[in-house]
Amino acid sequence: MTQSPLLSVVVPLYNAGELFAPFMASLLAQTFEDLEIIIVDDGSTDGSGERADEYARQKSNITVIHQENGGVSCARNTGMKHIRGTYVTFPDADDILEPDLYSTLMAMVRTDDLDVAQCNALRTSSLYGPGTILIPLNRLRSTQIMSGTSWLDRALKTRRYLHVVWLGVYRVSLIKQANLQFVPGLHHQDILWTTEFMLNARRVRYNERALYHYLLHSESISNRPRVGQPNVEYQRHYLRICQRLEELNQQYSHSVKIHRSFHAQIFREALIVCHAIRREPDEAARQAMIADFLATDTLSRMRRNARGLKQRYHLLLWHYRLWWWRKSAQAHT
């Protein structure tokens, strides 16, 4: 392939197992053909990397990069260094794509000169079974051209929007201009990446069609049950996200409108940690999580970003709960 493609598809790959073949079948069945596929094998140990090499031998538009395991952020960052497309997308190697996913999104960006086009998706527990709509149609319908901040405001207000990069195609020049990188080692790094992209985007459209099938399975990082020390370490990722979201609001406050929903989002991300503390059965782990919560000033961060009576009520409630749980533990020592 000598001519630069319109779309680069960066696929982070790590031990996708039997799910890799159906994913690749759906990717190779795309009706949009002006694309390159860059598979970043992130140290797979189950033969996924070798299977990716086989696809590359069969298709001239497929490139495989092998690297030591560094996590999905590092894999995506590596892929970004090698893309040649005008737009880029980041599907996961264990999901399924509708055949017209990229033809639909690329038609949108070419018609309206968009920075990003996004679509809806289905959550499903089986490869080809029925699923549930990711963003209910009674919460959000297709849009016309919007600014990135206006779109993000509308999406967050649905309370069903997920910050996932696989929902869209993104203008590469804007990514480079804003110097956007995925944070290595951070779970749910999509939250920060998509937020900052939207803070820079000027032309965005959303399509309500569910063109992506997000497969829920036990090996998914977000679906693994955690208790004890693994839960402590996992919640630290959310604490970092809360801190960085507040920093982004401050960083961009002089150039774009920081909507009320942006503050409320920070509060809701912190609530995830609060509920994890409440559910944690191991008392030592619970106390470690409370210590992390207070040491990172997250309670004050919730206070600064609480919006509306309901969030202010929850602020008081969790302030009391954290204080009571800590006091009770100290009384038994």
CSV table of C-alpha atoms in Angstrom, one decimal, residues 9-275:
chain,number,residue,atom,x,y,z
A,9,VAL,CA,-7.5,1.1,12.4
A,10,VAL,CA,-5.3,0.6,15.5
A,11,VAL,CA,-6.0,-2.7,17.2
A,12,PRO,CA,-4.4,-3.4,20.6
A,13,LEU,CA,-4.0,-7.2,20.9
A,14,TYR,CA,-3.3,-9.2,24.1
A,15,ASN,CA,-4.4,-12.8,24.4
A,16,ALA,CA,-7.7,-12.4,22.6
A,17,GLY,CA,-7.9,-16.2,22.2
A,18,GLU,CA,-10.9,-17.6,20.3
A,19,LEU,CA,-12.5,-14.1,20.1
A,20,PHE,CA,-9.8,-12.8,17.8
A,21,ALA,CA,-10.9,-14.7,14.6
A,22,PRO,CA,-14.5,-13.4,14.7
A,23,PHE,CA,-13.3,-9.9,15.4
A,24,MET,CA,-10.9,-10.0,12.4
A,25,ALA,CA,-13.7,-11.5,10.2
A,26,SER,CA,-15.9,-8.5,11.1
A,27,LEU,CA,-13.0,-6.1,10.5
A,28,LEU,CA,-12.1,-7.6,7.1
A,29,ALA,CA,-15.8,-7.5,6.1
A,30,GLN,CA,-16.0,-3.7,6.4
A,31,THR,CA,-17.6,-2.1,3.3
A,32,PHE,CA,-15.2,0.9,3.7
A,33,GLU,CA,-12.0,-0.3,2.0
A,34,ASP,CA,-9.7,2.8,2.1
A,35,LEU,CA,-8.1,1.8,5.4
A,36,GLU,CA,-5.0,0.3,6.9
A,37,ILE,CA,-5.0,-2.0,9.9
A,38,ILE,CA,-2.2,-1.8,12.5
A,39,ILE,CA,-2.3,-4.6,15.0
A,40,VAL,CA,-0.1,-4.1,18.0
A,41,ASP,CA,0.6,-7.4,19.7
A,42,ASP,CA,1.2,-6.4,23.3
A,43,GLY,CA,3.2,-9.4,24.4
A,44,SER,CA,0.5,-12.1,23.8
A,45,THR,CA,1.3,-15.5,25.1
A,46,ASP,CA,-1.6,-17.5,23.6
A,47,GLY,CA,-0.7,-17.4,20.0
A,48,SER,CA,-2.7,-14.3,19.1
A,49,GLY,CA,0.4,-12.5,17.8
A,50,GLU,CA,1.2,-15.4,15.5
A,51,ARG,CA,-2.3,-15.4,14.2
A,52,ALA,CA,-2.1,-11.7,13.5
A,53,ASP,CA,1.1,-12.3,11.5
A,54,GLU,CA,-0.9,-14.8,9.4
A,55,TYR,CA,-3.5,-12.2,8.6
A,56,ALA,CA,-0.7,-9.8,7.6
A,57,ARG,CA,0.7,-12.3,5.2
A,58,GLN,CA,-2.7,-12.6,3.5
A,59,LYS,CA,-3.6,-8.9,3.4
A,60,SER,CA,-1.3,-6.1,2.2
A,61,ASN,CA,-3.1,-3.4,4.3
A,62,ILE,CA,-2.4,-5.2,7.6
A,63,THR,CA,0.8,-4.4,9.6
A,64,VAL,CA,1.6,-6.2,12.9
A,65,ILE,CA,3.9,-4.7,15.5
A,66,HIS,CA,5.1,-7.0,18.3
A,67,GLN,CA,6.2,-5.5,21.7
A,68,GLU,CA,6.6,-6.5,25.3
A,69,ASN,CA,3.4,-6.3,27.4
A,70,GLY,CA,2.8,-2.8,28.5
A,71,GLY,CA,-1.0,-2.5,28.6
A,72,VAL,CA,-3.6,-1.2,26.2
A,73,SER,CA,-2.5,2.4,26.5
A,74,CYS,CA,1.1,1.6,25.4
A,75,ALA,CA,-0.3,-0.5,22.6
A,76,ARG,CA,-2.4,2.3,21.3
A,77,ASN,CA,0.4,4.8,21.6
A,78,THR,CA,2.7,2.5,19.7
A,79,GLY,CA,0.1,2.2,16.9
A,80,MET,CA,-0.3,5.9,16.7
A,81,LYS,CA,3.3,6.3,15.9
A,82,HIS,CA,2.9,4.2,12.7
A,83,ILE,CA,-0.4,5.4,11.3
A,84,ARG,CA,-0.7,7.1,7.9
A,85,GLY,CA,-4.4,7.8,7.8
A,86,THR,CA,-6.3,11.1,8.0
A,87,TYR,CA,-8.5,9.6,10.7
A,88,VAL,CA,-7.9,6.9,13.3
A,89,THR,CA,-10.0,4.5,15.3
A,90,PHE,CA,-9.3,2.0,18.1
A,91,PRO,CA,-11.5,-1.1,18.1
A,92,ASP,CA,-10.8,-3.9,20.7
A,93,ALA,CA,-9.8,-7.3,19.4
A,94,ASP,CA,-12.5,-9.1,21.3
A,95,ASP,CA,-15.5,-7.2,19.9
A,96,ILE,CA,-17.6,-7.4,16.7
A,97,LEU,CA,-18.1,-4.7,14.1
A,98,GLU,CA,-21.1,-4.2,11.9
A,99,PRO,CA,-20.0,-4.3,8.2
A,100,ASP,CA,-21.0,-0.7,7.6
A,101,LEU,CA,-19.5,0.7,10.8
A,102,TYR,CA,-16.6,2.6,9.1
A,103,SER,CA,-18.4,3.4,5.9
A,104,THR,CA,-21.1,5.1,7.9
A,105,LEU,CA,-18.7,7.1,10.2
A,106,MET,CA,-16.3,8.0,7.3
A,107,ALA,CA,-19.2,9.2,5.2
A,108,MET,CA,-20.2,11.5,8.1
A,109,VAL,CA,-16.7,13.0,8.5
A,110,ARG,CA,-16.2,13.5,4.8
A,111,THR,CA,-19.6,15.1,4.2
A,112,ASP,CA,-19.3,17.6,7.2
A,113,ASP,CA,-15.5,17.9,7.6
A,114,LEU,CA,-15.8,16.5,11.1
A,115,ASP,CA,-13.1,16.2,13.8
A,116,VAL,CA,-14.9,13.1,15.1
A,117,ALA,CA,-17.9,11.0,14.2
A,118,GLN,CA,-19.3,8.6,16.9
A,119,CYS,CA,-22.0,6.0,16.9
A,120,ASN,CA,-24.0,3.9,19.3
A,121,ALA,CA,-23.2,0.3,20.3
A,122,LEU,CA,-24.7,-2.9,21.7
A,123,ARG,CA,-23.7,-4.6,24.9
A,124,THR,CA,-23.8,-8.3,24.4
A,125,SER,CA,-22.7,-11.4,26.4
A,126,SER,CA,-22.4,-13.6,23.3
A,127,LEU,CA,-20.7,-13.1,19.9
A,128,TYR,CA,-23.9,-13.0,17.8
A,129,GLY,CA,-26.6,-12.9,20.4
A,130,PRO,CA,-29.0,-10.1,21.1
A,131,GLY,CA,-27.7,-7.1,23.1
A,132,THR,CA,-28.8,-4.1,25.0
A,133,ILE,CA,-28.4,-0.6,23.5
A,134,LEU,CA,-25.4,1.3,25.0
A,135,ILE,CA,-27.1,4.7,24.9
A,136,PRO,CA,-30.9,4.4,25.0
A,137,LEU,CA,-32.6,6.2,22.2
A,138,ASN,CA,-34.9,8.0,24.6
A,139,ARG,CA,-31.8,9.5,26.1
A,140,LEU,CA,-29.9,10.5,22.9
A,141,ARG,CA,-30.7,10.7,19.2
A,142,SER,CA,-28.6,11.5,16.2
A,143,THR,CA,-27.2,15.0,16.2
A,144,GLN,CA,-26.2,17.7,13.7
A,145,ILE,CA,-22.7,19.2,13.8
A,146,MET,CA,-21.8,20.3,17.3
A,147,SER,CA,-18.7,21.6,19.1
A,148,GLY,CA,-16.9,19.0,21.1
A,149,THR,CA,-17.8,20.6,24.4
A,150,SER,CA,-21.5,20.9,23.5
A,151,TRP,CA,-21.5,17.2,22.4
A,152,LEU,CA,-19.8,16.1,25.6
A,153,ASP,CA,-22.3,18.1,27.7
A,154,ARG,CA,-25.2,16.5,25.9
A,155,ALA,CA,-23.7,13.0,26.1
A,156,LEU,CA,-22.9,13.2,29.8
A,157,LYS,CA,-26.4,14.4,30.6
A,158,THR,CA,-27.7,11.1,29.3
A,159,ARG,CA,-26.0,9.3,32.3
A,160,ARG,CA,-25.5,6.4,29.8
A,161,TYR,CA,-22.5,7.7,27.8
A,162,LEU,CA,-19.3,5.7,28.0
A,163,HIS,CA,-16.0,7.3,27.3
A,164,VAL,CA,-14.7,4.6,24.9
A,165,VAL,CA,-12.5,5.3,21.9
A,166,TRP,CA,-14.0,2.5,19.9
A,167,LEU,CA,-17.2,4.4,19.3
A,168,GLY,CA,-15.7,6.8,16.8
A,169,VAL,CA,-13.2,7.9,14.2
A,170,TYR,CA,-10.9,10.8,15.1
A,171,ARG,CA,-9.0,13.4,13.1
A,172,VAL,CA,-5.3,12.6,13.3
A,173,SER,CA,-4.1,16.1,12.8
A,174,LEU,CA,-6.1,17.3,15.9
A,175,ILE,CA,-4.7,14.4,18.0
A,176,LYS,CA,-1.2,15.6,17.0
A,177,GLN,CA,-2.0,19.2,17.5
A,178,ALA,CA,-3.2,18.6,21.1
A,179,ASN,CA,-0.4,16.0,21.7
A,180,LEU,CA,-2.9,13.5,23.0
A,181,GLN,CA,-1.5,10.3,24.5
A,182,PHE,CA,-3.1,7.4,26.3
A,183,VAL,CA,-1.8,7.2,29.9
A,184,PRO,CA,0.3,4.1,30.4
A,185,GLY,CA,-0.9,1.7,33.1
A,186,LEU,CA,-4.1,3.6,33.8
A,187,HIS,CA,-7.4,1.5,33.6
A,188,HIS,CA,-10.3,3.3,31.9
A,189,GLN,CA,-7.8,5.7,30.2
A,190,ASP,CA,-10.4,6.3,27.5
A,191,ILE,CA,-12.2,8.7,29.9
A,192,LEU,CA,-9.3,11.1,29.9
A,193,TRP,CA,-8.4,10.7,26.2
A,194,THR,CA,-11.9,11.2,24.9
A,195,THR,CA,-12.6,14.1,27.3
A,196,GLU,CA,-9.5,16.0,26.2
A,197,PHE,CA,-10.2,15.3,22.5
A,198,MET,CA,-13.7,16.8,22.8
A,199,LEU,CA,-12.3,19.8,24.6
A,200,ASN,CA,-10.2,20.4,21.5
A,201,ALA,CA,-12.8,19.3,18.9
A,202,ARG,CA,-14.9,21.9,16.9
A,203,ARG,CA,-17.0,19.7,14.6
A,204,VAL,CA,-18.6,16.6,16.1
A,205,ARG,CA,-21.6,14.5,15.0
A,206,TYR,CA,-23.2,11.4,16.6
A,207,ASN,CA,-25.2,8.7,14.9
A,208,GLU,CA,-27.7,6.7,17.0
A,209,ARG,CA,-27.3,3.5,15.0
A,210,ALA,CA,-25.7,0.7,17.1
A,211,LEU,CA,-22.8,-0.3,14.8
A,212,TYR,CA,-20.4,-1.8,17.3
A,213,HIS,CA,-20.9,-4.9,19.5
A,214,TYR,CA,-19.2,-4.6,22.9
A,215,LEU,CA,-18.7,-8.1,24.2
A,216,LEU,CA,-19.0,-8.5,28.0
A,217,HIS,CA,-16.9,-11.5,29.2
A,218,SER,CA,-15.1,-12.6,32.4
A,219,GLU,CA,-11.6,-11.7,31.1
A,220,SER,CA,-12.5,-8.1,30.6
A,221,ILE,CA,-10.6,-5.8,32.9
A,222,SER,CA,-13.7,-3.8,33.9
A,223,ASN,CA,-15.7,-7.0,34.6
A,224,ARG,CA,-13.3,-8.8,36.9
A,225,PRO,CA,-14.5,-9.2,40.5
A,226,ARG,CA,-12.1,-7.6,43.0
A,227,VAL,CA,-11.8,-7.7,46.7
A,228,GLY,CA,-8.9,-7.0,49.1
A,229,GLN,CA,-5.7,-5.5,47.9
A,230,PRO,CA,-6.6,-5.9,44.2
A,231,ASN,CA,-9.6,-3.7,44.8
A,232,VAL,CA,-7.5,-1.1,46.6
A,233,GLU,CA,-5.1,-0.9,43.7
A,234,TYR,CA,-8.0,-0.8,41.1
A,235,GLN,CA,-9.8,2.1,42.8
A,236,ARG,CA,-6.6,4.2,42.7
A,237,HIS,CA,-7.1,4.4,38.9
A,238,TYR,CA,-10.5,6.2,39.5
A,239,LEU,CA,-8.9,8.5,42.0
A,240,ARG,CA,-6.3,9.5,39.4
A,241,ILE,CA,-9.0,10.0,36.8
A,242,CYS,CA,-10.9,12.3,39.1
A,243,GLN,CA,-7.8,14.4,39.7
A,244,ARG,CA,-6.9,14.6,36.1
A,245,LEU,CA,-10.5,15.5,35.0
A,246,GLU,CA,-10.4,18.4,37.4
A,247,GLU,CA,-7.0,19.5,36.0
A,248,LEU,CA,-8.4,19.3,32.5
A,249,ASN,CA,-11.4,21.6,33.4
A,250,GLN,CA,-8.9,24.1,34.8
A,251,GLN,CA,-6.5,23.8,31.9
A,252,TYR,CA,-9.2,24.4,29.3
A,253,SER,CA,-11.4,26.9,31.2
A,254,HIS,CA,-9.9,29.9,29.4
A,255,SER,CA,-10.5,28.5,25.9
A,256,VAL,CA,-13.9,26.6,26.0
A,257,LYS,CA,-17.0,26.5,28.1
A,258,ILE,CA,-16.7,24.1,31.1
A,259,HIS,CA,-20.3,22.9,31.5
A,260,ARG,CA,-21.9,22.0,34.7
A,261,SER,CA,-22.0,18.4,33.6
A,262,PHE,CA,-18.2,18.3,33.4
A,263,HIS,CA,-18.0,19.0,37.2
A,264,ALA,CA,-20.8,16.6,37.9
A,265,GLN,CA,-18.9,13.9,36.0
A,266,ILE,CA,-15.9,14.3,38.4
A,267,PHE,CA,-18.3,13.8,41.4
A,268,ARG,CA,-19.8,10.6,39.8
A,269,GLU,CA,-16.4,9.1,39.1
A,270,ALA,CA,-15.5,9.7,42.8
A,271,LEU,CA,-18.8,8.0,43.8
A,272,ILE,CA,-17.6,4.9,42.1
A,273,VAL,CA,-14.8,4.7,44.7
A,274,CYS,CA,-17.2,5.5,47.5
A,275,HIS,CA,-19.5,2.5,46.5
